[in-house]
Coordinates of N, CA and C in Angstrom, one line a residue:
Chain A
X81 N 1.8 5.8 18.4 CA 2.8 6.2 17.4 C 2.9 5.1 16.4
X82 N 2.9 5.5 15.1 CA 3.0 4.5 14.1 C 4.4 3.8 14.1
X83 N 4.5 2.6 13.8 CA 5.7 1.8 13.8 C 6.6 2.2 12.6
X84 N 6.1 2.9 11.7 CA 6.9 3.4 10.5 C 6.7 4.9 10.4
X85 N 7.7 5.6 10.6 CA 7.6 7.1 10.5 C 8.4 7.6 9.3
X86 N 7.8 8.4 8.4 CA 8.5 8.9 7.3 C 8.6 10.4 7.4
X87 N 9.7 10.9 6.8 CA 9.9 12.4 6.8 C 10.7 12.7 5.5
X88 N 10.5 14.0 5.0 CA 9.4 14.9 5.4 C 8.1 14.4 5.0
X89 N 7.0 15.1 5.5 CA 5.7 14.7 5.0 C 5.5 15.1 3.6
X90 N 6.1 16.3 3.2 CA 6.0 16.7 1.8 C 7.3 17.4 1.4
X91 N 7.6 17.5 0.1 CA 8.8 18.0 -0.3 C 8.6 18.6 -1.7
X92 N 9.2 19.8 -2.0 CA 9.1 20.4 -3.3 C 10.5 20.6 -3.7
X93 N 10.9 20.1 -4.9 CA 12.2 20.4 -5.5 C 12.1 20.7 -6.9
X94 N 13.2 21.3 -7.4 CA 13.3 21.7 -8.8 C 13.8 20.5 -9.7
X95 N 13.3 20.4 -10.9 CA 13.7 19.4 -11.8 C 15.2 19.4 -11.9
X96 N 15.7 18.1 -11.9 CA 17.2 18.0 -12.0 C 17.9 17.9 -10.7
X97 N 17.3 18.3 -9.6 CA 17.9 18.2 -8.3 C 17.7 16.8 -7.7
X98 N 18.6 16.6 -6.7 CA 18.5 15.3 -6.0 C 17.7 15.5 -4.7
X99 N 17.2 14.4 -4.1 CA 16.5 14.5 -2.8 C 16.6 13.2 -2.1
X100 N 16.4 13.3 -0.8 CA 16.5 12.0 0.0 C 15.3 12.0 0.9
X101 N 14.6 10.9 0.9 CA 13.4 10.7 1.8 C 13.8 9.7 2.9
X102 N 13.3 9.9 4.1 CA 13.7 9.1 5.3 C 12.5 8.2 5.8
X103 N 12.9 7.1 6.3 CA 12.0 6.1 6.9 C 12.6 5.6 8.2
X104 N 12.0 5.7 9.3 CA 12.4 5.1 10.6 C 11.4 4.2 11.0
X105 N 11.8 3.0 11.5 CA 10.8 2.0 11.9 C 11.2 1.3 13.2
X106 N 10.2 0.7 13.8 CA 10.4 0.0 15.1 C 9.8 -1.4 14.9
X107 N 9.4 -1.8 13.7 CA 8.8 -3.1 13.4 C 9.8 -4.2 13.8
X108 N 9.4 -5.2 14.5 CA 10.3 -6.3 14.9 C 9.5 -7.6 15.0
X109 N 10.0 -8.8 14.7 CA 11.3 -9.0 14.1 C 11.3 -8.7 12.6
X110 N 12.4 -7.9 12.2 CA 12.4 -7.4 10.9 C 12.6 -8.4 9.8
X111 N 11.8 -8.3 8.8 CA 12.0 -9.2 7.6 C 12.5 -8.5 6.4
X112 N 11.7 -7.5 6.0 CA 12.1 -6.7 4.8 C 11.5 -5.4 4.8
X113 N 12.1 -4.5 4.0 CA 11.6 -3.1 3.8 C 11.5 -2.8 2.4
X114 N 10.3 -2.3 2.0 CA 10.1 -1.9 0.6 C 9.8 -0.4 0.5
X115 N 10.2 0.2 -0.6 CA 9.7 1.5 -1.0 C 8.8 1.4 -2.1
X116 N 7.6 2.0 -2.0 CA 6.6 2.1 -3.1 C 6.5 3.5 -3.6
X117 N 6.2 3.6 -4.9 CA 5.9 4.9 -5.5 C 4.4 4.9 -5.8
X118 N 3.7 5.9 -5.4 CA 2.2 6.0 -5.7 C 1.9 7.3 -6.5
X119 N 1.7 7.1 -7.8 CA 1.2 8.3 -8.6 C -0.2 8.7 -8.2
X120 N -0.5 9.9 -8.4 CA -1.9 10.4 -8.1 C -2.9 9.6 -8.8
X121 N -3.9 9.1 -8.0 CA -5.0 8.3 -8.7 C -4.6 6.9 -9.0
X122 N -3.5 6.4 -8.6 CA -3.0 5.1 -8.9 C -2.7 4.3 -7.6
X123 N -2.5 3.0 -7.8 CA -2.1 2.2 -6.6 C -0.6 2.3 -6.5
X124 N 0.0 1.9 -5.3 CA 1.4 1.9 -5.1 C 2.1 0.9 -6.0
X125 N 3.3 1.2 -6.4 CA 4.1 0.3 -7.2 C 5.5 0.1 -6.6
X126 N 5.9 -1.1 -6.4 CA 7.2 -1.4 -5.7 C 8.4 -0.8 -6.5
X127 N 9.3 -0.1 -5.7 CA 10.5 0.4 -6.3 C 11.7 -0.5 -5.9
X128 N 11.8 -0.8 -4.6 CA 12.9 -1.7 -4.1 C 12.4 -2.5 -3.0
X129 N 13.1 -3.6 -2.7 CA 12.9 -4.3 -1.5 C 14.3 -4.7 -0.9
X130 N 14.4 -4.6 0.4 CA 15.7 -4.9 1.0 C 15.4 -5.8 2.2
X131 N 16.3 -6.8 2.4 CA 16.3 -7.7 3.5 C 17.3 -7.2 4.5
X132 N 17.4 -8.0 5.6 CA 18.3 -7.6 6.8 C 19.7 -7.4 6.3
X133 N 20.2 -8.2 5.4 CA 21.6 -8.3 5.1 C 22.0 -7.3 4.0
X134 N 21.0 -6.6 3.4 CA 21.3 -5.6 2.3 C 21.4 -4.2 2.8
X135 N 22.4 -3.5 2.4 CA 22.6 -2.1 2.8 C 22.1 -1.1 1.8
X136 N 22.2 -1.5 0.5 CA 21.8 -0.6 -0.5 C 21.3 -1.3 -1.7
X137 N 20.3 -0.7 -2.4 CA 19.8 -1.3 -3.6 C 19.3 -0.2 -4.5
X138 N 19.6 -0.3 -5.8 CA 19.3 0.7 -6.8 C 18.3 0.2 -7.8
X139 N 17.5 1.2 -8.3 CA 16.6 0.9 -9.4 C 16.6 2.2 -10.2
X140 N 17.5 2.2 -11.2 CA 17.6 3.4 -12.0 C 18.1 4.5 -11.2
X141 N 17.3 5.6 -11.2 CA 17.7 6.8 -10.5 C 17.3 6.8 -9.0
X142 N 16.7 5.7 -8.6 CA 16.3 5.5 -7.2 C 17.3 4.6 -6.5
X143 N 17.8 5.0 -5.3 CA 18.7 4.2 -4.5 C 18.2 4.2 -3.1
X144 N 18.0 3.0 -2.6 CA 17.5 2.8 -1.2 C 18.7 2.3 -0.4
X145 N 18.7 2.8 0.9 CA 19.7 2.3 1.8 C 19.0 1.8 3.1
X146 N 19.6 0.9 3.7 CA 19.0 0.3 5.0 C 20.1 0.2 6.0
X147 N 19.8 0.7 7.2 CA 20.7 0.5 8.4 C 19.8 -0.3 9.4
X148 N 20.0 -1.6 9.4 CA 19.2 -2.4 10.3 C 19.5 -2.2 11.8
X149 N 20.7 -1.7 12.1 CA 21.0 -1.5 13.5 C 20.3 -0.3 14.0
X150 N 20.2 0.8 13.3 CA 19.5 2.0 13.7 C 18.1 2.0 13.3
X151 N 17.7 1.0 12.5 CA 16.3 0.9 11.9 C 15.9 2.1 11.1
X152 N 16.8 2.4 10.2 CA 16.5 3.6 9.3 C 16.7 3.2 7.9
X153 N 16.0 3.8 7.0 CA 16.1 3.6 5.6 C 16.0 4.9 4.9
X154 N 16.6 5.1 3.8 CA 16.4 6.3 3.0 C 16.2 5.9 1.5
X155 N 15.6 6.8 0.8 CA 15.4 6.7 -0.6 C 15.9 7.9 -1.3
X156 N 17.0 7.7 -2.1 CA 17.6 8.9 -2.7 C 17.2 8.9 -4.2
X157 N 16.8 10.0 -4.6 CA 16.4 10.2 -6.0 C 17.4 11.1 -6.7
X158 N 18.0 10.7 -7.8 CA 19.0 11.5 -8.4 C 18.4 12.1 -9.7
X159 N 18.9 13.3 -9.9 CA 18.5 14.0 -11.2 C 17.0 13.9 -11.4
X160 N 16.2 14.5 -10.5 CA 14.8 14.3 -10.5 C 14.1 14.8 -11.8
X161 N 13.0 14.1 -12.1 CA 12.2 14.4 -13.3 C 10.8 14.7 -12.9
X162 N 10.1 15.4 -13.7 CA 8.7 15.8 -13.4 C 7.9 14.5 -13.1
X163 N 8.2 13.4 -13.7 CA 7.4 12.2 -13.5 C 7.7 11.6 -12.1
X164 N 8.7 12.1 -11.4 CA 9.0 11.6 -10.1 C 8.0 12.2 -9.0
X165 N 7.2 13.1 -9.4 CA 6.2 13.7 -8.6 C 5.2 12.6 -8.2
X166 N 5.1 12.3 -6.9 CA 4.3 11.2 -6.4 C 4.4 11.1 -4.9
X167 N 3.7 10.1 -4.3 CA 3.9 9.8 -2.9 C 4.8 8.6 -2.8
X168 N 5.7 8.6 -1.9 CA 6.6 7.5 -1.7 C 6.4 6.9 -0.3
X169 N 6.1 5.6 -0.3 CA 5.6 4.9 0.9 C 6.6 3.9 1.3
X170 N 7.0 3.9 2.6 CA 7.9 2.9 3.1 C 7.0 1.9 3.8
X171 N 7.3 0.6 3.6 CA 6.6 -0.5 4.1 C 7.5 -1.5 4.7
X172 N 7.3 -1.8 6.0 CA 8.2 -2.7 6.7 C 7.4 -4.0 7.1
X173 N 8.0 -5.1 6.8 CA 7.4 -6.4 7.2 C 8.2 -7.1 8.3
X174 N 7.4 -7.8 9.1 CA 8.0 -8.6 10.2 C 7.8 -10.1 9.8
X175 N 8.6 -10.9 10.5 CA 8.5 -12.3 10.2 C 7.3 -13.0 10.7
X176 N 6.6 -12.2 11.6 CA 5.3 -12.7 12.0 C 4.1 -12.3 11.1
X177 N 4.5 -11.8 9.9 CA 3.6 -11.4 8.8 C 2.9 -10.1 9.1
X178 N 3.4 -9.4 10.2 CA 2.9 -8.0 10.4 C 3.5 -7.1 9.4
X179 N 2.7 -6.3 8.7 CA 3.2 -5.4 7.7 C 2.7 -4.0 8.1
X180 N 3.6 -3.1 8.2 CA 3.3 -1.7 8.6 C 3.7 -0.7 7.5
X181 N 2.7 0.2 7.3 CA 2.9 1.2 6.2 C 3.2 2.6 6.9
X182 N 4.1 3.3 6.2 CA 4.3 4.7 6.6 C 3.2 5.5 6.0
X183 N 3.1 6.8 6.4 CA 2.1 7.7 5.9 C 2.5 8.3 4.5
X184 N 3.8 8.1 4.2 CA 4.3 8.5 2.9 C 4.8 9.9 2.9
X185 N 5.7 10.2 1.9 CA 6.2 11.5 1.6 C 5.7 12.0 0.3
X186 N 5.0 13.1 0.2 CA 4.5 13.6 -1.0 C 5.6 14.5 -1.7
X187 N 6.1 14.0 -2.8 CA 7.2 14.8 -3.6 C 6.6 15.5 -4.8
X188 N 6.9 16.7 -4.9 CA 6.5 17.5 -6.1 C 7.8 18.0 -6.7
X189 N 7.9 17.7 -8.0 CA 9.1 18.2 -8.8 C 8.6 19.3 -9.7
X190 N 9.2 20.4 -9.6 CA 8.7 21.6 -10.4 C 9.7 21.9 -11.5
X191 N 9.2 22.4 -12.7 CA 10.2 22.7 -13.8 C 11.0 23.9 -13.5
Chain B
X45 N 0.8 -1.6 -15.9 CA -0.2 -2.3 -15.2 C 0.3 -3.4 -14.3
X46 N -0.3 -3.5 -13.1 CA 0.3 -4.4 -12.1 C -0.3 -5.8 -12.2
X47 N -1.4 -6.0 -13.0 CA -2.1 -7.3 -13.1 C -3.2 -7.3 -12.1
X48 N -3.5 -6.2 -11.4 CA -4.7 -6.2 -10.5 C -5.6 -5.0 -11.0
X49 N -6.8 -5.4 -11.3 CA -7.8 -4.4 -11.8 C -8.9 -4.1 -10.7
X50 N -9.4 -2.9 -10.7 CA -10.5 -2.6 -9.8 C -11.5 -1.8 -10.5
X51 N -12.8 -2.1 -10.2 CA -13.9 -1.3 -10.7 C -14.9 -1.1 -9.6
X52 N -15.6 0.1 -9.7 CA -15.3 1.2 -10.5 C -14.1 2.0 -10.1
X53 N -13.6 2.9 -10.8 CA -12.5 3.7 -10.4 C -13.0 4.9 -9.5
X54 N -14.2 5.3 -9.7 CA -14.8 6.4 -8.9 C -16.2 6.0 -8.6
X55 N -16.6 6.3 -7.3 CA -17.9 6.0 -6.9 C -18.4 7.1 -5.9
X56 N -19.6 7.6 -6.2 CA -20.2 8.6 -5.3 C -21.5 7.9 -4.8
X57 N -21.7 7.9 -3.5 CA -23.0 7.2 -3.1 C -23.5 7.9 -1.8
X58 N -24.8 7.8 -1.7 CA -25.4 8.4 -0.5 C -25.3 7.4 0.7
X59 N -25.6 7.9 1.9 CA -25.5 7.0 3.1 C -26.4 5.9 3.1
X60 N -27.5 6.0 2.3 CA -28.5 4.9 2.4 C -28.3 3.9 1.2
X61 N -27.4 4.1 0.4 CA -27.1 3.3 -0.8 C -26.4 2.0 -0.4
X62 N -26.5 1.0 -1.3 CA -25.7 -0.2 -1.3 C -25.0 -0.4 -2.6
X63 N -23.7 -0.5 -2.5 CA -22.8 -0.7 -3.6 C -21.8 -1.7 -3.4
X64 N -21.1 -2.1 -4.4 CA -20.0 -3.1 -4.3 C -18.8 -2.7 -5.1
X65 N -17.6 -2.9 -4.5 CA -16.4 -2.7 -5.2 C -15.9 -4.0 -5.7
X66 N -15.3 -4.1 -6.9 CA -14.8 -5.3 -7.4 C -13.3 -5.3 -7.7
X67 N -12.6 -6.4 -7.4 CA -11.2 -6.5 -7.7 C -10.9 -7.8 -8.3
X68 N -10.0 -7.8 -9.3 CA -9.7 -9.0 -10.0 C -8.1 -9.0 -10.2
X69 N -7.5 -10.2 -9.9 CA -6.1 -10.3 -10.2 C -5.8 -11.4 -11.2
X70 N -4.8 -11.1 -12.1 CA -4.5 -11.9 -13.2 C -3.0 -12.5 -13.0
X71 N -2.6 -12.6 -11.7 CA -1.2 -13.0 -11.4 C -1.1 -14.4 -10.9
X72 N -2.2 -15.1 -10.7 CA -2.1 -16.4 -10.2 C -1.8 -16.5 -8.7
X73 N -2.1 -15.3 -8.0 CA -1.8 -15.3 -6.6 C -2.9 -16.0 -5.8
X74 N -2.5 -16.2 -4.5 CA -3.5 -17.0 -3.7 C -4.0 -16.1 -2.5
X75 N -3.5 -14.9 -2.4 CA -4.0 -14.0 -1.3 C -4.4 -12.7 -1.9
X76 N -5.5 -12.1 -1.3 CA -6.0 -10.8 -1.8 C -6.3 -10.0 -0.6
X77 N -6.2 -8.7 -0.7 CA -6.3 -7.7 0.4 C -7.2 -6.5 0.0
X78 N -7.9 -6.0 1.0 CA -8.5 -4.7 0.9 C -7.9 -3.7 1.8
X79 N -7.5 -2.5 1.3 CA -6.9 -1.5 2.1 C -7.8 -0.2 2.0
X80 N -7.8 0.6 3.0 CA -8.4 1.9 3.0 C -7.2 2.9 3.1
X81 N -7.2 3.9 2.2 CA -6.2 5.0 2.2 C -6.9 6.3 2.3
X82 N -6.7 6.9 3.5 CA -7.2 8.3 3.7 C -6.0 9.3 3.6
X83 N -6.3 10.5 3.3 CA -5.3 11.5 3.1 C -4.4 11.6 4.3
X84 N -3.1 11.6 4.0 CA -2.0 11.8 5.0 C -2.0 10.7 6.1
X85 N -2.6 9.6 5.8 CA -2.6 8.5 6.8 C -2.0 7.3 6.2
X86 N -1.4 6.4 7.0 CA -0.9 5.1 6.4 C -2.0 4.3 5.9
X87 N -1.7 3.4 5.0 CA -2.7 2.5 4.5 C -3.2 1.6 5.7
X88 N -4.5 1.4 5.7 CA -5.1 0.6 6.8 C -5.6 -0.7 6.2
X89 N -5.1 -1.8 6.7 CA -5.5 -3.1 6.2 C -6.9 -3.4 6.7
X90 N -7.8 -3.8 5.8 CA -9.2 -4.1 6.2 C -9.4 -5.6 6.3
X91 N -9.1 -6.3 5.2 CA -9.4 -7.7 5.1 C -8.3 -8.4 4.3
X92 N -8.1 -9.6 4.7 CA -7.2 -10.5 3.9 C -7.9 -11.8 3.6
X93 N -7.7 -12.3 2.4 CA -8.3 -13.6 2.0 C -7.2 -14.4 1.4
X94 N -7.2 -15.7 1.7 CA -6.4 -16.6 1.0 C -7.2 -18.0 0.8
X95 N -6.6 -18.9 0.1 CA -7.2 -20.2 0.0 C -7.5 -20.9 1.3
X96 N -6.6 -20.5 2.3 CA -6.6 -21.2 3.6 C -7.4 -20.5 4.6
X97 N -7.5 -19.2 4.5 CA -8.1 -18.5 5.7 C -8.6 -17.1 5.3
X98 N -9.4 -16.5 6.1 CA -9.8 -15.1 6.0 C -9.3 -14.4 7.3
X99 N -8.7 -13.3 7.2 CA -8.2 -12.5 8.3 C -8.8 -11.2 8.3
X100 N -9.4 -10.8 9.4 CA -10.0 -9.5 9.4 C -9.4 -8.6 10.4
X101 N -9.5 -7.3 10.1 CA -9.1 -6.2 11.1 C -10.4 -6.0 11.9
X102 N -10.4 -6.3 13.2 CA -11.6 -6.2 14.0 C -12.1 -4.8 14.2
X103 N -11.3 -3.8 13.8 CA -11.8 -2.5 13.9 C -12.6 -2.0 12.7
X104 N -12.8 -2.9 11.7 CA -13.5 -2.5 10.5 C -15.0 -2.6 10.8
X105 N -15.8 -1.6 10.6 CA -17.2 -1.6 10.8 C -17.9 -2.6 10.0
X106 N -19.1 -3.1 10.5 CA -19.8 -4.2 9.8 C -20.5 -3.7 8.5
X107 N -20.5 -2.3 8.3 CA -21.1 -1.8 7.1 C -20.2 -2.1 5.9
X108 N -19.0 -2.6 6.1 CA -18.1 -3.2 5.1 C -18.1 -4.7 5.1
X109 N -18.5 -5.3 4.0 CA -18.6 -6.8 4.0 C -17.8 -7.3 2.8
X110 N -16.8 -8.1 3.1 CA -16.0 -8.7 1.9 C -16.6 -10.0 1.5
X111 N -16.3 -10.3 0.2 CA -16.6 -11.6 -0.4 C -15.5 -12.0 -1.3
X112 N -15.1 -13.2 -1.2 CA -14.0 -13.8 -2.1 C -14.5 -15.1 -2.7
X113 N -15.2 -15.0 -3.8 CA -15.7 -16.3 -4.4 C -14.7 -17.2 -4.9
X114 N -13.5 -16.7 -5.3 CA -12.4 -17.6 -5.8 C -11.1 -16.8 -5.6
X115 N -10.0 -17.4 -6.0 CA -8.7 -16.8 -5.7 C -8.4 -15.6 -6.6
X116 N -9.2 -15.4 -7.6 CA -8.9 -14.3 -8.5 C -9.8 -13.1 -8.3
X117 N -10.9 -13.2 -7.6 CA -11.9 -12.1 -7.4 C -12.1 -11.8 -6.0
X118 N -12.3 -10.5 -5.7 CA -12.5 -10.1 -4.4 C -13.5 -8.9 -4.5
X119 N -14.5 -8.9 -3.6 CA -15.5 -7.9 -3.6 C -15.5 -7.2 -2.2
X120 N -16.0 -5.9 -2.2 CA -16.2 -5.2 -0.9 C -17.6 -4.6 -1.0
X121 N -18.5 -5.2 -0.3 CA -19.9 -4.7 -0.3 C -20.1 -3.6 0.7
X122 N -20.7 -2.6 0.3 CA -20.9 -1.4 1.1 C -22.3 -1.1 1.4
X123 N -22.7 -0.8 2.6 CA -24.1 -0.4 2.9 C -24.1 0.5 4.1
X124 N -25.0 1.5 4.0 CA -25.2 2.5 5.0 C -23.9 3.1 5.5
X125 N -23.1 3.6 4.5 CA -21.8 4.2 4.9 C -21.9 5.6 5.4
X126 N -20.9 6.1 6.0 CA -20.8 7.4 6.6 C -19.8 8.3 5.8
X127 N -20.0 9.6 5.9 CA -19.1 10.5 5.1 C -17.6 10.2 5.5
X128 N -17.3 9.8 6.7 CA -15.9 9.6 7.0 C -15.3 8.3 6.4
X129 N -16.2 7.6 5.7 CA -15.7 6.4 4.9 C -15.2 6.8 3.6
X130 N -15.3 8.0 3.2 CA -14.8 8.5 1.9 C -13.3 8.4 1.9
X131 N -12.8 7.7 0.9 CA -11.3 7.4 0.9 C -11.0 6.7 -0.4
X132 N -9.8 6.4 -0.6 CA -9.3 5.5 -1.7 C -9.3 4.1 -1.2
X133 N -10.0 3.2 -1.9 CA -10.0 1.8 -1.4 C -9.1 1.0 -2.4
X134 N -8.1 0.4 -1.9 CA -7.1 -0.3 -2.7 C -7.2 -1.8 -2.5
X135 N -7.1 -2.5 -3.6 CA -7.0 -4.0 -3.6 C -5.6 -4.4 -3.9
X136 N -5.2 -5.4 -3.3 CA -3.8 -6.0 -3.6 C -3.8 -7.5 -3.6
X137 N -2.8 -8.1 -4.2 CA -2.7 -9.5 -4.1 C -1.2 -9.9 -3.9
X138 N -1.0 -11.1 -3.4 CA 0.3 -11.6 -3.2 C 0.3 -13.1 -3.4
X139 N 1.5 -13.8 -3.5 CA 1.5 -15.2 -3.6 C 0.8 -15.9 -2.5
X140 N 1.0 -15.5 -1.3 CA 0.5 -16.1 -0.1 C 0.3 -15.1 1.0
X141 N -0.4 -15.4 2.0 CA -0.5 -14.5 3.2 C 0.8 -14.6 3.9
X142 N 1.4 -15.8 4.1 CA 2.5 -15.9 5.0 C 3.8 -15.9 4.3
X143 N 4.8 -15.3 4.9 CA 6.2 -15.3 4.3 C 6.8 -16.7 4.4
X144 N 7.5 -17.1 3.4 CA 8.2 -18.4 3.4 C 9.6 -18.0 3.0
X145 N 10.5 -19.0 3.1 CA 11.9 -18.8 2.8 C 12.1 -18.4 1.4
X146 N 11.3 -18.8 0.5 CA 11.5 -18.5 -0.9 C 10.5 -17.4 -1.5
X147 N 9.9 -16.7 -0.6 CA 8.9 -15.7 -1.1 C 9.0 -14.5 -0.2
X148 N 9.2 -13.3 -0.9 CA 9.3 -12.1 -0.2 C 7.9 -11.5 0.0
X149 N 6.9 -12.2 -0.6 CA 5.5 -11.9 -0.4 C 5.1 -10.4 -0.8
X150 N 5.7 -10.0 -1.9 CA 5.4 -8.7 -2.4 C 3.9 -8.6 -2.7
X151 N 3.3 -7.5 -2.4 CA 1.9 -7.2 -2.7 C 1.9 -6.3 -4.0
X152 N 1.0 -6.7 -4.9 CA 0.8 -5.9 -6.1 C -0.6 -5.2 -6.0
X153 N -0.6 -3.9 -6.2 CA -1.8 -3.1 -5.9 C -2.6 -2.8 -7.2
X154 N -3.9 -2.7 -7.1 CA -4.7 -2.2 -8.1 C -4.7 -0.7 -8.1
X155 N -5.4 0.0 -9.0 CA -5.4 1.4 -9.1 C -6.3 2.1 -8.1
X156 N -7.1 1.3 -7.4 CA -8.0 1.9 -6.4 C -9.3 2.4 -6.9
X157 N -10.3 2.4 -6.0 CA -11.6 3.1 -6.2 C -11.7 4.3 -5.3
X158 N -11.9 5.4 -5.9 CA -12.1 6.7 -5.1 C -13.5 6.7 -4.7
X159 N -13.8 6.6 -3.4 CA -15.2 6.5 -2.9 C -15.5 7.9 -2.2
X160 N -16.6 8.4 -2.6 CA -17.1 9.6 -1.9 C -18.5 9.3 -1.3
X161 N -18.7 9.5 -0.1 CA -20.0 9.3 0.6 C -20.6 10.6 1.0
X162 N -21.8 10.9 0.4 CA -22.4 12.2 0.6 C -23.4 12.1 1.8

């Protein structure tokens, strides 16, 4: 079983709607968690990074939350736009330099 | 642009061919990485290079051979590949391999090379 599990695997929403992507992890000892956005045919680009003491962090319409006790994170997208269509990847790093990637959630925003 | 470039962007090769992927970073970083990304699977770390060391994933077949001539350039030499090696190959760089108190060690990714092995 992968140490970083993301859900759902894919998601289709209408433009203007909100959505939430989930990431559960077992990576330990936890150092930080990042959310990346990967457009089709491009490399991943960092959206947010959170350390153990941070519960929430925003980047424009993207808001990430972290519950280090339950080892869960979510990425909330507000007022979705067509350009939000992409894969969203959760990456969890441990202090022993072990970095684990989730398989990603494929988001499609339709007009 | 992330400051990491990769060439070529697309590559089609036969199983008997020899080709090389190139990566260049303009960020002044000291660590570079090769990843393989297959559909619906997590990124797989293949190789890590830094000024201090080279770290390999022992599960990577010998038909993939990395070369890091300096801290700004990274190559992946390919020979006698198999169709299952078809994937997106991503290069990334970071300040260092190891986390330190003042460095979250974010990796910056290139656009990738889409490889198809016939």
